Coordinates of C-alpha atoms in Angstrom, one line a residue:
X438 CA 49.9 -127.0 -202.9
X439 CA 51.0 -126.6 -199.5
X440 CA 54.7 -127.0 -200.4
X441 CA 54.6 -124.8 -203.5
X442 CA 53.2 -122.1 -201.1
X443 CA 55.9 -122.9 -198.4
X444 CA 58.7 -122.3 -200.8
X445 CA 57.4 -119.3 -202.3
X446 CA 57.3 -117.7 -198.8
X447 CA 60.4 -119.2 -197.8
X448 CA 62.4 -118.1 -200.8
X449 CA 61.3 -114.4 -199.9
X450 CA 62.7 -114.7 -196.3
X451 CA 66.0 -116.3 -197.6
X452 CA 67.0 -113.3 -199.6
X453 CA 65.4 -110.7 -197.1
X454 CA 67.3 -107.8 -196.2
X455 CA 67.5 -108.7 -192.4
X456 CA 71.3 -109.1 -192.5
X457 CA 72.0 -105.6 -191.6
X458 CA 69.0 -104.9 -189.3
X459 CA 69.8 -107.0 -186.1
X460 CA 72.3 -105.7 -183.5
X461 CA 74.6 -108.4 -183.6
X462 CA 72.6 -111.1 -185.3
X463 CA 73.8 -109.9 -188.6
X464 CA 74.5 -113.2 -190.0
X465 CA 71.3 -115.2 -189.4
X466 CA 70.0 -115.0 -193.0
X467 CA 70.6 -117.5 -195.7
X468 CA 71.4 -116.5 -199.4
X469 CA 70.0 -118.8 -202.3
X470 CA 73.2 -120.6 -202.9
X471 CA 73.7 -121.0 -199.1
X472 CA 70.2 -122.8 -198.8
X473 CA 71.1 -125.0 -201.9
X474 CA 74.4 -126.0 -200.3
X475 CA 72.6 -127.1 -197.0
X476 CA 70.3 -129.2 -199.2
X477 CA 73.0 -130.7 -201.2
X478 CA 74.6 -132.0 -197.7
X479 CA 71.3 -133.0 -196.5
X480 CA 70.9 -135.2 -199.6
X481 CA 74.5 -136.7 -199.4
X482 CA 73.6 -137.7 -195.8
X483 CA 70.3 -139.2 -196.6
X484 CA 71.8 -141.3 -199.6
X485 CA 74.5 -142.4 -197.5
X486 CA 72.1 -143.6 -194.9
X487 CA 69.9 -145.3 -197.3
X488 CA 73.0 -147.1 -198.8
X489 CA 74.2 -148.3 -195.6
X490 CA 71.2 -149.7 -194.4
X491 CA 70.4 -151.6 -197.9
X492 CA 67.7 -154.0 -196.6
X493 CA 64.0 -153.1 -196.3
X494 CA 61.1 -155.0 -195.2
X495 CA 59.1 -156.4 -198.0
X496 CA 56.1 -154.6 -199.3
X497 CA 57.3 -151.5 -197.6
X498 CA 57.4 -148.1 -199.3
X499 CA 61.3 -147.4 -199.7
X500 CA 63.3 -144.5 -198.0
X501 CA 64.0 -141.6 -200.4
X502 CA 65.3 -138.2 -201.0
X503 CA 62.6 -136.0 -202.2
X504 CA 64.6 -133.0 -202.8
X505 CA 63.8 -131.4 -199.4
X506 CA 63.3 -134.2 -196.9
X507 CA 65.0 -137.6 -196.3
X508 CA 61.9 -139.8 -196.0
X509 CA 62.1 -143.3 -194.0
X510 CA 60.6 -146.5 -195.2
X511 CA 56.8 -146.6 -194.8
X512 CA 54.7 -149.4 -193.9
X513 CA 51.7 -150.2 -196.3
X514 CA 48.6 -148.0 -195.8
X515 CA 50.6 -145.8 -193.0
X516 CA 50.7 -142.1 -193.0
X517 CA 54.4 -141.6 -192.5
X518 CA 55.5 -138.3 -190.7
X519 CA 59.1 -136.8 -190.4
X520 CA 60.2 -133.4 -188.6
X521 CA 60.5 -130.3 -190.9
X522 CA 64.2 -130.3 -191.4
X523 CA 66.3 -127.5 -189.4
X524 CA 68.5 -127.2 -192.7
X525 CA 65.3 -125.1 -194.2
X526 CA 66.1 -122.1 -192.2
X527 CA 63.1 -120.4 -191.9
X528 CA 60.9 -123.6 -191.5
X529 CA 58.7 -124.4 -188.5
X530 CA 61.2 -126.8 -187.1
X531 CA 58.4 -128.1 -184.5
X532 CA 56.1 -129.2 -187.2
X533 CA 55.9 -132.4 -189.1
X534 CA 55.7 -133.1 -193.1
X535 CA 53.4 -136.2 -194.0
X536 CA 53.5 -138.8 -196.9
X537 CA 51.1 -141.6 -197.1
X538 CA 52.4 -145.4 -198.0
X539 CA 49.7 -147.0 -200.3
X540 CA 48.6 -150.7 -199.5
X541 CA 50.7 -151.8 -202.7
X542 CA 54.0 -150.6 -200.9
X543 CA 54.4 -147.2 -203.0
X544 CA 54.2 -143.7 -201.9
X545 CA 50.8 -142.2 -202.7
X546 CA 50.5 -139.7 -205.8
X547 CA 48.9 -136.5 -205.9
X548 CA 45.8 -136.6 -208.3
X549 CA 46.7 -133.3 -210.0
X550 CA 50.0 -133.8 -211.5
X551 CA 50.7 -137.7 -210.7
X552 CA 53.8 -136.8 -208.7
X553 CA 54.3 -138.0 -205.1
X554 CA 52.1 -136.3 -202.6
X555 CA 53.5 -134.7 -199.5
X556 CA 51.9 -132.5 -196.8
X557 CA 54.2 -129.7 -195.6
X558 CA 51.6 -127.4 -194.2
X559 CA 52.9 -127.8 -190.7
X560 CA 56.5 -126.8 -191.8
X561 CA 54.7 -123.5 -193.5
X562 CA 52.7 -122.3 -190.6
X563 CA 55.1 -119.4 -190.1
X564 CA 54.0 -118.2 -193.8
X565 CA 50.3 -118.2 -194.1
X566 CA 49.1 -117.2 -197.5
X567 CA 46.8 -114.4 -196.4
X568 CA 49.8 -112.8 -194.6
X569 CA 52.3 -113.1 -197.5
X570 CA 51.6 -109.9 -198.8
X571 CA 51.9 -108.1 -195.2
X572 CA 55.1 -109.8 -194.6
X573 CA 56.3 -108.5 -197.9
X574 CA 55.2 -104.8 -197.0
X575 CA 57.0 -105.2 -193.7
X576 CA 60.4 -106.1 -195.3
X577 CA 60.1 -103.3 -197.8
X578 CA 59.2 -100.9 -195.1
X579 CA 62.2 -101.9 -193.0
X580 CA 64.4 -101.7 -196.2
X581 CA 63.4 -97.9 -196.7
X582 CA 63.7 -97.2 -193.3
X583 CA 67.4 -98.2 -192.9
X584 CA 68.5 -97.3 -196.4
X585 CA 67.2 -93.9 -195.7
X586 CA 68.6 -93.7 -192.2
X587 CA 72.0 -94.9 -193.2
X588 CA 72.0 -92.5 -196.3
X589 CA 71.4 -89.5 -194.3
X590 CA 73.8 -90.4 -191.7
X591 CA 76.8 -91.1 -194.2
X592 CA 76.1 -87.8 -195.6
X593 CA 75.8 -85.8 -192.6
X594 CA 79.1 -87.7 -191.0
X595 CA 80.9 -86.8 -194.5
X596 CA 80.4 -83.1 -193.8
X597 CA 81.0 -83.2 -190.0
X598 CA 84.5 -85.2 -190.7
X599 CA 85.4 -82.5 -193.2
X600 CA 84.5 -79.7 -191.0
X601 CA 86.4 -81.1 -188.1
X602 CA 89.4 -81.9 -190.3
X603 CA 89.5 -78.5 -192.3
X604 CA 89.6 -75.9 -189.4
X605 CA 92.9 -76.4 -187.6
X606 CA 91.8 -74.7 -184.5
X607 CA 89.2 -77.7 -183.9
X608 CA 92.2 -80.5 -183.8
X609 CA 92.3 -81.6 -180.5
X610 CA 92.2 -85.2 -178.8
X611 CA 88.7 -84.9 -177.9
X612 CA 87.8 -83.9 -181.6
X613 CA 90.3 -86.7 -182.9
X614 CA 88.1 -89.1 -181.0
X615 CA 85.0 -87.6 -182.5
X616 CA 86.2 -88.0 -186.1
X617 CA 87.3 -91.6 -185.6
X618 CA 83.7 -92.1 -184.6
X619 CA 82.3 -90.5 -187.4
X620 CA 84.3 -92.6 -189.6
X621 CA 83.2 -95.7 -187.7
X622 CA 79.6 -95.0 -188.8
X623 CA 80.5 -94.0 -192.3
X624 CA 82.3 -97.4 -192.7
X625 CA 79.3 -99.2 -191.1
X626 CA 77.1 -97.6 -193.6
X627 CA 79.1 -98.3 -196.6
X628 CA 79.4 -101.9 -195.6
X629 CA 75.9 -102.6 -195.0
X630 CA 75.3 -101.0 -198.6
X631 CA 77.9 -103.5 -200.1
X632 CA 76.5 -106.3 -198.2
X633 CA 73.0 -105.9 -199.5
X634 CA 74.4 -105.3 -203.1
X635 CA 76.5 -108.4 -202.9
X636 CA 74.1 -110.7 -200.9
X637 CA 70.7 -109.6 -201.8
X638 CA 70.5 -108.1 -205.2
X639 CA 67.2 -107.3 -206.6
X640 CA 67.8 -109.9 -209.4
X641 CA 68.4 -112.6 -206.8
X642 CA 65.1 -111.5 -205.1
X643 CA 63.2 -112.0 -208.2
X644 CA 64.8 -115.5 -209.2
X645 CA 64.2 -116.8 -205.4
X646 CA 60.4 -115.7 -205.7
X647 CA 59.9 -118.0 -208.9
X648 CA 61.4 -120.9 -207.2
X649 CA 59.3 -124.0 -206.6
X650 CA 59.4 -126.8 -204.9
X651 CA 60.1 -129.2 -208.0
X652 CA 62.9 -126.6 -209.1
X653 CA 64.5 -127.1 -205.7
X654 CA 64.2 -130.7 -206.1
X655 CA 66.0 -130.5 -209.8
X656 CA 68.7 -128.3 -208.4
X657 CA 69.9 -130.8 -206.1
X658 CA 70.5 -133.3 -208.9
X659 CA 73.1 -131.1 -210.4
X660 CA 76.5 -131.0 -208.8
X661 CA 77.2 -128.5 -206.3
X662 CA 78.9 -125.0 -207.2
X663 CA 82.6 -124.2 -206.9
X664 CA 83.3 -122.8 -203.4
X665 CA 85.8 -120.5 -204.9
X666 CA 82.9 -118.3 -206.3
X667 CA 81.9 -117.6 -202.7
X668 CA 85.1 -115.8 -201.5
X669 CA 84.0 -112.5 -202.3
X670 CA 81.0 -113.1 -200.3
X671 CA 83.0 -114.3 -197.6
X672 CA 85.3 -111.0 -197.5
X673 CA 82.1 -108.6 -197.9
X674 CA 80.8 -110.3 -194.6
X675 CA 83.7 -110.5 -192.6
X676 CA 84.3 -106.7 -193.5
X677 CA 81.0 -105.9 -192.5
X678 CA 81.2 -107.5 -189.1
X679 CA 84.7 -105.8 -188.5
X680 CA 83.2 -102.4 -189.2
X681 CA 80.0 -103.4 -187.1
X682 CA 82.2 -104.2 -184.2
X683 CA 84.5 -101.1 -184.4
X684 CA 81.4 -98.7 -184.4
X685 CA 80.2 -100.1 -181.0
X686 CA 83.9 -100.0 -179.8
X687 CA 84.5 -96.3 -180.8
X688 CA 81.0 -95.7 -179.2
X689 CA 82.7 -97.1 -176.0
X690 CA 86.0 -95.3 -176.4
X691 CA 83.9 -92.1 -176.3
X692 CA 82.4 -93.3 -173.1
X693 CA 85.9 -94.3 -171.4
X694 CA 87.3 -90.9 -172.7
X695 CA 84.5 -88.8 -170.9
X696 CA 84.5 -91.1 -168.0
X697 CA 88.3 -90.5 -167.6
X698 CA 88.1 -86.7 -167.9
X699 CA 85.5 -86.8 -165.0
X700 CA 87.1 -89.3 -162.6
X701 CA 90.9 -88.9 -163.2
X702 CA 92.5 -86.1 -161.5
X703 CA 95.4 -85.9 -164.1
X704 CA 94.7 -87.2 -167.4
X705 CA 97.0 -86.8 -170.3
X706 CA 94.9 -86.6 -173.9
X707 CA 97.8 -87.3 -175.9
X708 CA 99.0 -90.2 -173.9
X709 CA 96.0 -92.2 -173.9
X710 CA 95.0 -91.2 -177.7
X711 CA 96.8 -94.3 -178.9
X712 CA 95.5 -96.7 -176.5
X713 CA 91.9 -95.4 -177.3
X714 CA 92.7 -95.9 -181.1
X715 CA 94.0 -99.4 -180.5
X716 CA 90.7 -100.3 -178.6
X717 CA 88.6 -98.8 -181.3
X718 CA 90.3 -100.4 -184.3
X719 CA 92.4 -102.9 -182.8
X720 CA 90.1 -105.2 -180.3
X721 CA 87.5 -105.7 -182.8
X722 CA 90.2 -106.7 -185.5
X723 CA 91.2 -109.4 -183.2
X724 CA 88.0 -111.3 -182.4
X725 CA 86.6 -110.9 -186.1
X726 CA 89.9 -112.4 -187.4
X727 CA 89.5 -115.1 -184.7
X728 CA 85.9 -115.7 -185.9
X729 CA 86.8 -115.8 -189.4
X730 CA 89.6 -118.2 -188.9
X731 CA 87.4 -120.8 -186.9
X732 CA 84.5 -120.1 -189.6
X733 CA 87.1 -121.2 -192.3
X734 CA 87.9 -124.2 -190.4
X735 CA 84.9 -125.5 -188.8
X736 CA 82.0 -124.1 -190.6
X737 CA 83.2 -123.2 -194.2
X738 CA 79.8 -122.9 -195.6
X739 CA 79.0 -121.4 -199.2
X740 CA 78.8 -117.6 -197.6
X741 CA 79.3 -117.1 -194.0
X742 CA 76.1 -114.6 -193.7
X743 CA 74.4 -118.0 -192.3
X744 CA 74.7 -118.4 -188.6
X745 CA 76.9 -121.4 -187.5
X746 CA 75.8 -122.1 -184.2
X747 CA 77.7 -121.0 -181.1
X748 CA 80.3 -119.7 -183.4
X749 CA 78.5 -116.3 -183.4
X750 CA 79.4 -115.9 -179.8
X751 CA 83.0 -115.2 -180.9
X752 CA 82.0 -111.7 -182.0
X753 CA 78.6 -111.3 -180.1
X754 CA 80.2 -111.5 -176.7
X755 CA 82.8 -109.0 -177.2
X756 CA 80.1 -106.6 -178.8
X757 CA 77.5 -107.1 -176.0
X758 CA 80.5 -106.6 -173.4
X759 CA 81.1 -103.1 -174.9
X760 CA 77.5 -102.3 -174.8
X761 CA 76.7 -103.2 -171.2
X762 CA 80.2 -101.3 -170.3
X763 CA 79.2 -98.2 -171.9
X764 CA 75.8 -98.4 -170.2
X765 CA 77.3 -98.4 -166.9
X766 CA 79.6 -95.5 -167.8
X767 CA 76.6 -93.4 -168.8
X768 CA 74.8 -94.3 -165.6
X769 CA 77.8 -93.4 -163.6
X770 CA 78.3 -90.1 -165.5
X771 CA 74.4 -89.2 -165.0
X772 CA 74.8 -89.9 -161.5
X773 CA 77.9 -87.6 -161.1
X774 CA 75.6 -84.8 -163.1
X775 CA 72.7 -85.3 -160.6
X776 CA 74.9 -84.8 -157.8
X777 CA 76.9 -81.8 -159.3
X778 CA 73.3 -80.0 -159.9
X779 CA 72.3 -80.9 -156.4
X780 CA 75.2 -79.2 -155.1
X781 CA 75.2 -76.3 -157.3
X782 CA 71.4 -75.7 -156.8
X783 CA 71.6 -76.2 -153.0
X784 CA 69.0 -74.0 -151.1
X785 CA 67.1 -73.0 -154.4
X786 CA 63.5 -73.9 -154.7
X787 CA 63.0 -74.5 -158.4
X788 CA 63.9 -78.0 -158.4
X789 CA 62.0 -78.3 -161.9
X790 CA 64.7 -76.3 -163.6
X791 CA 67.3 -78.6 -162.1
X792 CA 65.4 -81.7 -163.6
X793 CA 65.1 -80.2 -166.9
X794 CA 68.9 -79.5 -166.9
X795 CA 69.6 -83.3 -166.0
X796 CA 67.0 -84.3 -168.7
X797 CA 68.7 -82.2 -171.1
X798 CA 72.2 -83.4 -170.4
X799 CA 71.1 -87.1 -170.5
X800 CA 69.3 -86.6 -173.8
X801 CA 72.5 -85.4 -175.3
X802 CA 74.6 -88.2 -173.9
X803 CA 72.2 -90.9 -175.1
X804 CA 73.2 -91.0 -178.9
X805 CA 76.9 -91.0 -178.0
X806 CA 76.5 -93.7 -175.5
X807 CA 74.4 -95.8 -177.7
X808 CA 71.9 -96.4 -174.6
X809 CA 69.1 -97.5 -177.1
X810 CA 71.0 -100.6 -177.8
X811 CA 70.2 -101.8 -174.1
X812 CA 66.4 -102.0 -174.7
X813 CA 66.0 -105.0 -176.7
X814 CA 69.4 -106.5 -176.1
X815 CA 68.2 -109.6 -173.9
X816 CA 64.8 -110.0 -175.9
X817 CA 65.0 -112.9 -178.0
X818 CA 64.0 -113.0 -181.5
X819 CA 60.4 -114.3 -182.5
X820 CA 59.0 -115.3 -185.5
X821 CA 58.6 -112.9 -188.4
X822 CA 54.8 -112.7 -188.1
X823 CA 54.6 -111.5 -184.6
X824 CA 54.1 -107.9 -183.4
X825 CA 57.0 -108.2 -180.9
X826 CA 59.4 -108.9 -183.7
X827 CA 58.0 -106.0 -186.1
X828 CA 58.2 -103.5 -183.1
X829 CA 61.9 -104.6 -182.2
X830 CA 63.0 -104.4 -186.0
X831 CA 61.4 -100.9 -186.4
X832 CA 63.0 -99.8 -183.2
X833 CA 66.3 -101.1 -184.0
X834 CA 66.6 -100.0 -187.9
X835 CA 65.2 -96.4 -187.0
X836 CA 67.7 -95.9 -184.0
X837 CA 70.8 -97.7 -185.4
X838 CA 70.5 -96.0 -189.0
X839 CA 70.0 -92.5 -187.8
X840 CA 72.3 -92.7 -184.9
X841 CA 75.2 -91.4 -186.9
X842 CA 73.2 -88.6 -188.2
X843 CA 72.1 -87.5 -184.3
X844 CA 75.7 -87.6 -183.1
X845 CA 76.8 -85.6 -186.3
X846 CA 74.1 -83.1 -185.4
X847 CA 74.9 -83.0 -181.5
X848 CA 78.6 -82.9 -181.5
X849 CA 79.6 -81.1 -184.7
X850 CA 76.8 -78.9 -186.2
X851 CA 75.4 -77.7 -182.9
X852 CA 78.7 -77.2 -181.6
X853 CA 79.6 -73.6 -180.4
X854 CA 83.3 -73.4 -181.8
X855 CA 82.3 -75.2 -185.0
X856 CA 79.7 -72.7 -185.7
X857 CA 82.1 -69.7 -184.6
X858 CA 84.9 -71.3 -187.0
X859 CA 82.3 -71.5 -189.9
X860 CA 81.1 -67.8 -189.4
X861 CA 84.6 -66.6 -189.3
X862 CA 85.5 -68.4 -192.2
X863 CA 82.5 -67.1 -194.1
X864 CA 83.4 -63.4 -192.9
X865 CA 87.0 -63.7 -194.0
X866 CA 85.7 -64.9 -197.5
X867 CA 83.2 -62.2 -197.6
X868 CA 85.7 -59.6 -196.5
X869 CA 88.4 -60.9 -199.1
X870 CA 85.6 -60.7 -201.9
X871 CA 84.7 -57.1 -200.8
X872 CA 88.3 -56.0 -200.9
X873 CA 88.6 -57.3 -204.4
X874 CA 85.4 -55.7 -205.4
X875 CA 86.5 -52.2 -204.0
X876 CA 89.8 -52.6 -205.4
X877 CA 88.6 -53.0 -208.9
X878 CA 86.1 -50.2 -208.5
X879 CA 89.2 -47.7 -207.3
X880 CA 87.5 -46.8 -204.1
X881 CA 89.1 -46.1 -200.9
X882 CA 86.3 -46.5 -198.9
X883 CA 85.5 -50.0 -197.4
X884 CA 82.0 -50.3 -195.5
X885 CA 81.4 -53.9 -194.1
X886 CA 78.3 -53.4 -192.5
X887 CA 77.6 -55.3 -189.6
X888 CA 81.0 -57.5 -190.3
X889 CA 83.8 -57.2 -187.7
X890 CA 87.2 -56.0 -188.7
X891 CA 90.0 -58.5 -189.6
X892 CA 91.8 -57.3 -186.4
X893 CA 88.7 -58.0 -184.3
X894 CA 88.2 -61.5 -186.0
X895 CA 91.8 -62.1 -185.1
X896 CA 91.3 -61.1 -181.6
X897 CA 88.4 -63.4 -181.2
X898 CA 90.3 -66.1 -182.7
X899 CA 92.9 -65.6 -180.2
X900 CA 90.5 -65.8 -177.2
X901 CA 88.8 -68.9 -179.0
X902 CA 85.1 -69.7 -178.0
X903 CA 84.5 -73.2 -176.1
X904 CA 84.6 -76.1 -178.4
X905 CA 82.1 -78.3 -176.8
X906 CA 79.1 -76.8 -175.0
X907 CA 79.1 -78.1 -171.3
X908 CA 75.9 -80.0 -170.4
X909 CA 73.7 -77.9 -168.0
X910 CA 75.0 -78.3 -164.3
X911 CA 78.5 -79.4 -165.4
X912 CA 81.0 -78.8 -162.6
X913 CA 84.3 -77.4 -163.3
X914 CA 86.1 -80.5 -162.8
X915 CA 84.2 -82.4 -165.4
X916 CA 84.0 -79.6 -167.9
X917 CA 87.4 -80.4 -169.1
X918 CA 85.5 -83.0 -171.1
X919 CA 83.9 -80.0 -173.1
X920 CA 86.4 -77.3 -172.9
X921 CA 88.2 -75.4 -175.6
X922 CA 90.7 -77.4 -177.9
X923 CA 94.1 -76.8 -177.0
X924 CA 97.3 -77.6 -179.0
X925 CA 97.8 -81.0 -178.7

């Protein structure tokens, strides 16, 4: 009973949708085939150890593989224990599994089904029966959160990229970098959706929830699956990790660009654009390629979404480094903003307005710099039944999935010149339609109401409003970061 309950809950965990939730722990989830592959390896090792030993004491229960655990020999009348296996990914690895050896030297049978009795209750302590429905609800809620979040972000970012690409007056180095960032968010969202479909399809979830201990034992009696069938899965996981990494590095590029505009007296946008592009797309390609090569050589499991020990550091460390560097840049820029505000408001008594301006500037910069990544970065992951884990997952999923939407809102839709360009395009379209309508009616009188004439629109276009509204209190020097787009 305990082992059946364990596998029922374990199977749900194995195909849960946590693969796209965590910051850089995106490969810490097993698929059904991957778990079976680990069981095959454990079975082969167990059988090899039994064959190599060959001689066992008379009257003892013989060692054997039961489909999950490799049991040692047992003395007559003894309760034999063995550690919960680590190759069952979500077991309680500090617990023990138990069997009893009868006085006649055979393993004790369960009275209900006449099969060998085993107690896996300690291994299953992470998955109590009364909590299973609650855990399932938590996973479903998390899935809904990040699916809705990434869908909204993807749609808004597509519109933002279309706007910045359509209007030629918005073409400048700063907006090129914004567009690269938007595209990286879009590719991250798409790769997450593809990864979910390939690794965690609905049919797989239903199949796994019907698996029992005896089913898993019978599976290990069959030959292992051909590794070639996992090539697509490996490609999907690798591409997902690459786009995940590029997103973090384009966030870093945004921070480096803004920091350079503030602290470098002479800064050539065009000169550094190619360097920024190399950082955003090239650096992640380097360490993800290294990870894939090492993984294929040293830990070529069925699908690469399973954590392979220290190999995850190959891509985790560069991503965490980018997050920390960007946070330092953010703090330095906020320091400069605070200094400029104090200098600008020197001698004034209203400090509350000064603090409000600083707070507004900080809130505007936070999504761009990905400051929310720092909050739980050093916090270790706990078991899924814990409240800290649930708080962490809800926080990460909510902010990670909606970050692209926030960035599109702040740096495109709320942008002064973007709004001006859209209004001018709409006015030109309305003006053209009005001309056609009047021409068809044969009238020589044109009344545009509150609309400006074509000449005045042209004059406004020549002057050009500011593209990116400067944060409150931004000084003339740093304001080049948010000045109008020039021909570049």
